[in-house]
Coordinates of C-alpha atoms (C1' of nucleotides) in Angstrom, one line a residue:
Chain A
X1 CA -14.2 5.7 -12.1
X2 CA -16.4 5.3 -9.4
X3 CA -16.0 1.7 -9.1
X4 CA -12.3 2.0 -8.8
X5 CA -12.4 4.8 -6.1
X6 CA -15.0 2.9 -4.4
X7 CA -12.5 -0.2 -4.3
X8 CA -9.4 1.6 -3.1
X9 CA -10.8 3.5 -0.4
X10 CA -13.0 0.5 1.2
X11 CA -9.9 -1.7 0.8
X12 CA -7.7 0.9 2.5
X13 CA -10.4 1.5 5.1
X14 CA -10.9 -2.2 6.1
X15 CA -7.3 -3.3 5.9
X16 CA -6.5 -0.5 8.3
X17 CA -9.4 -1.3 10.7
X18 CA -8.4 -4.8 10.8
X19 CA -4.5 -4.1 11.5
X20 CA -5.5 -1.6 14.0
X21 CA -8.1 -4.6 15.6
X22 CA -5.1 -7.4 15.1
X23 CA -2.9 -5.1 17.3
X24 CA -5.8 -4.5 20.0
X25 CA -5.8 -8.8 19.9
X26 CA -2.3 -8.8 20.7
X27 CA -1.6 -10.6 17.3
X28 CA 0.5 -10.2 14.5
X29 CA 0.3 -7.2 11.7
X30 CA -2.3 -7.8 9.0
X31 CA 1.2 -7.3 6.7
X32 CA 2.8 -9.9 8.9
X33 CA -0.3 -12.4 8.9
X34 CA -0.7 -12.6 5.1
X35 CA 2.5 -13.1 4.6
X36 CA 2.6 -15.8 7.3
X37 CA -0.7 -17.2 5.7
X38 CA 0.9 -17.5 1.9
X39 CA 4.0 -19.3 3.7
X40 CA 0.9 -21.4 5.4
X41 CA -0.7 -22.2 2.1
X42 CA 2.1 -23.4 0.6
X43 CA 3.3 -26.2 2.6
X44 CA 7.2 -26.7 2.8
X45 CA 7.0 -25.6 -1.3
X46 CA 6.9 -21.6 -0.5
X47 CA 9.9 -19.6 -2.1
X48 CA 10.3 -15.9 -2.5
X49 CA 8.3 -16.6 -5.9
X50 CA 5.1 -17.7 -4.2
X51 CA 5.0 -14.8 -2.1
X52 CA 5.8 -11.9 -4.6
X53 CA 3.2 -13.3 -6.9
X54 CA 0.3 -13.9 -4.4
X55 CA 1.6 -10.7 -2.1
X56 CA 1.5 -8.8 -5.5
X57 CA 5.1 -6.9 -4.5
X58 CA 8.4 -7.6 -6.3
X59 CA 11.0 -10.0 -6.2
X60 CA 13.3 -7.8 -3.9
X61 CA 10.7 -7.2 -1.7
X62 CA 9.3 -10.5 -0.9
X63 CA 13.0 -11.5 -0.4
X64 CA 13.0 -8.6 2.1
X65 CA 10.4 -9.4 3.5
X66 CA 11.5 -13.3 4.3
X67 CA 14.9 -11.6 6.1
X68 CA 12.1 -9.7 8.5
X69 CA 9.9 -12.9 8.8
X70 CA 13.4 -14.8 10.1
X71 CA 14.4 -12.2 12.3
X72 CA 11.0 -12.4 13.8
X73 CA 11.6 -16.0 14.4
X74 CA 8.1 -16.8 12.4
X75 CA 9.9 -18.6 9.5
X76 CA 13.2 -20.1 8.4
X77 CA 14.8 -20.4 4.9
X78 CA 15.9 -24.3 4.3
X79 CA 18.1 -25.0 0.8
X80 CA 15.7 -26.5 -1.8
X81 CA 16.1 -29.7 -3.0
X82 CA 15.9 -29.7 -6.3
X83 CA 17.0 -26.6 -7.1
X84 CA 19.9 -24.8 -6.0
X85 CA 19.3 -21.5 -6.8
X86 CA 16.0 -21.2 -4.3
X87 CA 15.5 -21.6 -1.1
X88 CA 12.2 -23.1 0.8
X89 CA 10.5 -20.9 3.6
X90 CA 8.6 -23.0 6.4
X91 CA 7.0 -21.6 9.3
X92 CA 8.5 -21.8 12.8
X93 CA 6.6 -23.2 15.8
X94 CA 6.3 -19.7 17.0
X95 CA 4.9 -18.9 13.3
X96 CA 2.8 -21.6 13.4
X97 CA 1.2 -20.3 16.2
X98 CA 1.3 -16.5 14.8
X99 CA -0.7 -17.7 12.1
X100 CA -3.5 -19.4 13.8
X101 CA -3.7 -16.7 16.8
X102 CA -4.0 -14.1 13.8
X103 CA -6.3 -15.8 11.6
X104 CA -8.8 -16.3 14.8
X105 CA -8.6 -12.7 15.6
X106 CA -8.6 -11.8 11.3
X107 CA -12.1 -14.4 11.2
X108 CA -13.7 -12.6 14.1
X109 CA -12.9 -9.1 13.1
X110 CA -14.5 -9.9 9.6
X111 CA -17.1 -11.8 11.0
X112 CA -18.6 -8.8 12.9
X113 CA -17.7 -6.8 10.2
X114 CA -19.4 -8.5 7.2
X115 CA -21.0 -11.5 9.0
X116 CA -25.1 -9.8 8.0
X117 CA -23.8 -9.0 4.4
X118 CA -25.8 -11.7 2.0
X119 CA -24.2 -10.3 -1.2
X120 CA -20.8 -11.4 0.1
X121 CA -20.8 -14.1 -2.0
X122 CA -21.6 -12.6 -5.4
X123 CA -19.1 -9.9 -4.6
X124 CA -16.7 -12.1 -3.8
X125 CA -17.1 -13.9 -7.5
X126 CA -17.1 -10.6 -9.2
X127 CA -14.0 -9.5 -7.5
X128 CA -12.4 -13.3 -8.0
X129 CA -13.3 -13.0 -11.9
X130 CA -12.4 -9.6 -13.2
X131 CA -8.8 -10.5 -10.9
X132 CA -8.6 -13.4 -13.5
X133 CA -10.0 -11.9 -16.4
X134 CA -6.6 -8.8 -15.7
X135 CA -4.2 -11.4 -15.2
X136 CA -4.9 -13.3 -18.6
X137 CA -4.8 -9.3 -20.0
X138 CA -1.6 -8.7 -18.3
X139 CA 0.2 -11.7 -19.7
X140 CA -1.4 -11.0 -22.9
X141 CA -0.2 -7.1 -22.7
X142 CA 3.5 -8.7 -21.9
X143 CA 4.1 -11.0 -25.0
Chain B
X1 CA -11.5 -15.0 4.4
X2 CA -12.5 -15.9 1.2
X3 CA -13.7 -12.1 0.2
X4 CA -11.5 -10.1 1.8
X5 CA -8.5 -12.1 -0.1
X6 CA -10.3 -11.7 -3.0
X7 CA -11.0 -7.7 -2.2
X8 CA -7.0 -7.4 -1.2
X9 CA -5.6 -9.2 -4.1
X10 CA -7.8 -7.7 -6.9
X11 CA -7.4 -4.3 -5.7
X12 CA -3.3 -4.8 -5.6
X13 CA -3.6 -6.1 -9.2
X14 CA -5.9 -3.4 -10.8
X15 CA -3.5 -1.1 -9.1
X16 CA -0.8 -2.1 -10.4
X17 CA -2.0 -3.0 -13.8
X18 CA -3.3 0.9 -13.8
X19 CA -0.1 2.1 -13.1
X20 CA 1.9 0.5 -15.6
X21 CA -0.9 2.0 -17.9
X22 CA -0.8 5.4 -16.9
X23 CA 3.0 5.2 -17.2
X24 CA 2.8 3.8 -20.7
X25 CA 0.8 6.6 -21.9
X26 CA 3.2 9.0 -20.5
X27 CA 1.0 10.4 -17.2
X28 CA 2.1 10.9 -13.5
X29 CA 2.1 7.9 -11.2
X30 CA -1.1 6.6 -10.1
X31 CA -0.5 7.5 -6.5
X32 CA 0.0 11.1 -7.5
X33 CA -2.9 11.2 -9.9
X34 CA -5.3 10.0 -6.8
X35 CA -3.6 12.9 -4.8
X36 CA -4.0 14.9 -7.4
X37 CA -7.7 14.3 -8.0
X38 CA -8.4 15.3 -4.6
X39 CA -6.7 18.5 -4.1
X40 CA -9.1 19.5 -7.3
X41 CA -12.1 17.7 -5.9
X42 CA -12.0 20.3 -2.8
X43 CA -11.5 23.3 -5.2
X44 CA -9.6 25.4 -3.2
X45 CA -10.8 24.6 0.3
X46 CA -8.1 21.5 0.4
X47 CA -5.9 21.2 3.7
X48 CA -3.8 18.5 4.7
X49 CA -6.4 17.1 6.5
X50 CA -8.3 16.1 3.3
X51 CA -5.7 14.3 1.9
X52 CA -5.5 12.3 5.0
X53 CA -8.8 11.8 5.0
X54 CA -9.4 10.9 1.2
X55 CA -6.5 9.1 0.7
X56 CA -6.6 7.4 4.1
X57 CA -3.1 7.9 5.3
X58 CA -1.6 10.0 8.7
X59 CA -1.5 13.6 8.5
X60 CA 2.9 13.3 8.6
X61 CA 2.4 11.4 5.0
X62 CA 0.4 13.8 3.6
X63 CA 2.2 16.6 4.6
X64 CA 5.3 15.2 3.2
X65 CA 3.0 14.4 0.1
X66 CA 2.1 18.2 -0.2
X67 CA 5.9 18.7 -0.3
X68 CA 6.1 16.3 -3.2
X69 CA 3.7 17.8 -5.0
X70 CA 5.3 21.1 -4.6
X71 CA 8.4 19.7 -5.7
X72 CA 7.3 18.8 -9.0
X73 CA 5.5 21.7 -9.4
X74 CA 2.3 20.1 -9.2
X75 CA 0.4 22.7 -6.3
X76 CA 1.1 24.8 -4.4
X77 CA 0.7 25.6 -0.5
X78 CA -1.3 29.1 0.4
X79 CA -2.2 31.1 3.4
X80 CA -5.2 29.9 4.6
X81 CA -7.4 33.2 4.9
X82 CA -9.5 31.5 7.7
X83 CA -7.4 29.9 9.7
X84 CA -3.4 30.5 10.5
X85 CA -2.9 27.1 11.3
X86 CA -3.1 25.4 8.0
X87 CA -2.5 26.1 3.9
X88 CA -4.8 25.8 1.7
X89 CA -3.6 23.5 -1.3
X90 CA -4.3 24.6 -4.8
X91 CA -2.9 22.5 -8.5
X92 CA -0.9 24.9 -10.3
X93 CA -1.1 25.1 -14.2
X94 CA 1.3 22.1 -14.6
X95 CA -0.9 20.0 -12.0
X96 CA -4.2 20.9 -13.9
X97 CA -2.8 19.6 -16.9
X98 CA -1.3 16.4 -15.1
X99 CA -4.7 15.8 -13.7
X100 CA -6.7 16.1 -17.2
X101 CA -4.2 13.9 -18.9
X102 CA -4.0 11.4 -15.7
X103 CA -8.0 11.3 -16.0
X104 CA -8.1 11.1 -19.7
X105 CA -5.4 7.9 -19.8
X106 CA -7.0 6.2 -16.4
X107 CA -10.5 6.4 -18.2
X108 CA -9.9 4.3 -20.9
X109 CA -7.6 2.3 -19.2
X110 CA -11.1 1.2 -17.1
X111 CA -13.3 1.0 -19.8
X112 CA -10.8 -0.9 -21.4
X113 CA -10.8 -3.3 -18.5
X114 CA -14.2 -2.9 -17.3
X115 CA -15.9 -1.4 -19.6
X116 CA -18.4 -4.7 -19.8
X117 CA -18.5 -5.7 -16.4
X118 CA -22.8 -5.5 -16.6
X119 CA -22.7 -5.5 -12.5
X120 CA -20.1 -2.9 -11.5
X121 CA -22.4 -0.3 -10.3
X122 CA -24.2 -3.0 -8.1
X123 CA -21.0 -3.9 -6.9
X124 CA -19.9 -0.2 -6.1
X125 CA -22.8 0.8 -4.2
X126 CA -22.4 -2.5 -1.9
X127 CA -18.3 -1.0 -1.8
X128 CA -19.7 2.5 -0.7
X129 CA -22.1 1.2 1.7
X130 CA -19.8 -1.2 3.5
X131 CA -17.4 1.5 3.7
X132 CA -20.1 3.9 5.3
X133 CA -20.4 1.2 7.9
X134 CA -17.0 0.7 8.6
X135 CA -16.5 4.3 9.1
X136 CA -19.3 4.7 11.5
X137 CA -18.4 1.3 13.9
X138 CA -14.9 3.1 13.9
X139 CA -15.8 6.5 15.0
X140 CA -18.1 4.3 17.7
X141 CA -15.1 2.3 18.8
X142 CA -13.0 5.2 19.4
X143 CA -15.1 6.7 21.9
Chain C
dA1 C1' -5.7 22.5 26.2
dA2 C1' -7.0 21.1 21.4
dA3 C1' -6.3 21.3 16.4
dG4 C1' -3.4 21.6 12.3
dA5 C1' 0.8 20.8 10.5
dT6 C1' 5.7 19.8 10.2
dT7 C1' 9.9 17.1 11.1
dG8 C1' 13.1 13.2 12.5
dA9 C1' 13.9 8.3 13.2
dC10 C1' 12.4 4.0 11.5
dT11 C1' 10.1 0.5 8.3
dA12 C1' 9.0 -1.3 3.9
dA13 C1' 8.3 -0.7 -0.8
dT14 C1' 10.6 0.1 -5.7
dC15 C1' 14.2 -0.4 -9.4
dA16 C1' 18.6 -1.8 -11.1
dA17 C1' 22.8 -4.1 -10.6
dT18 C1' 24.9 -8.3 -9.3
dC19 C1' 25.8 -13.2 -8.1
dT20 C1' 24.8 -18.1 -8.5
dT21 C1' 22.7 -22.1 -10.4
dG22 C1' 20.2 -24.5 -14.3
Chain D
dC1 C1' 22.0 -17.0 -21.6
dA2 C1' 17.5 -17.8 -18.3
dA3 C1' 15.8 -17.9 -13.8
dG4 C1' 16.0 -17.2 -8.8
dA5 C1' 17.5 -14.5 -5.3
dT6 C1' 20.0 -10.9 -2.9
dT7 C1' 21.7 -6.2 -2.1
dG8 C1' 22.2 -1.0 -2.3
dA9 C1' 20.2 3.4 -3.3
dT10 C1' 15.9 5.8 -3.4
dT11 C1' 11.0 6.7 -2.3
dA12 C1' 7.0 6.8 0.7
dG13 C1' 4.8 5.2 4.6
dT14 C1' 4.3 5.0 10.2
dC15 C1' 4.7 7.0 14.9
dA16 C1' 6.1 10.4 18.2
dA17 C1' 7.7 14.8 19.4
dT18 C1' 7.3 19.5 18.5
dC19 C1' 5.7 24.2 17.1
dT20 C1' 2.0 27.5 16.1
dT21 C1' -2.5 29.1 16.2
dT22 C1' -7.2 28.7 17.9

DNA sequence: AAAGATTGACTAATCAATCTTG
DNA sequence: CAAGATTGATTAGTCAATCTTT
């Protein structure tokens, strides 16, 4: 139990001092910039798919959440070509740009956050493994 | 980057594996067990204010989670004896019970997943002690 | 004036129903 | 019929304005 309160309220405490030191940047929302950065990794192959499963939201949100990223002139739905029930998100120029002003002010802001932490890499492969070892459980818990 | 994705999307999967859990074996939500837990970790003494705190949201959303919990006849608002400005927030008989069952279900559901992770309470105290950090470079930075 | 809380307008999530394409 | 996506109704968060008590 106290591992798990110990992960929620350092996750909620860090995501929110970043957002709030992304807005002091004059960059985009940490919401906004992971999103963009998912489109990012992607590379012309992104649909609504890739972001719910690596945003960890549903279906109808991600595809919510691609209306707000057009609106916002970061990306653009284009009609995918070999398959006509998807679409393909790409980033915008003005995205483009979104991304890489945000991820500066993101690697700066974690930098002098956790730039004299040396166990940042073994955390880092703890968290990366028991992520994996609950997603094999999770598909196992669907069948 | 590489740890903060890792801390983001392992805490959005545990949640949400958790909550599917607790919902399975028939307990509140996950989000009202946590806001549960804390009104009985203060004992009597829990305002607003703590929820914020603890749960790490603005003192508007959890006011309106104190209505919630009212509604479903979880706690209950009183007159703080000390101070006319706020209510002291106490778990009625129903919440009491939703909290022991909560515990009881999201206990095993983390030994279950966890339960041989040998490094978790190395891991934890580096969690807690990054937090403590955080919280003190933000309390500097709003000065 | 400052602190605690509440409320209203807005934003973003969920689920379920629906539509289209494979 | 499955899979991908969208939409509408509901739920819960944010911020800002307001009210009461200290």
């Amino acid at each position: 139990m106290d591992f798990f309160d110990a992960l929620v309220r350092y996750e909620t405490s860090l995501w929110n001092h970043l957002d709030r030191r992304l807005g002091h940047a004059g960059a985009v929302s940490l919401a906004t910039l992971t999103a963009v950065r998912v489109v990012d990794r992607y590379r012309g192959t992104c649909r609504v798919q890739e972001l719910r499963a690596d945003l960890g939201i549903t279906v109808g949100a991600a595809s919510k959440l691609v209306d707000r990223l057009e609106r916002d002139g970061l990306a653009l739905r284009r009609a995918n070509p070999d398959d006509g029930r998807s679409s393909l998100i790409d980033l915008t120029p003005t995205g483009a740009e979104a991304l890489a002003d945000g991820v500066e002010a993101l690697e700066d802001a974690l930098d002098h956050q956790l730039g004299n932490e040396p166990d940042l890499m073994s955390v880092t492969d703890f968290l990366v493994r028991v992520d994996a070892k609950l997603h094999a459980l999770t598909a196992e818990v669907a069948r």
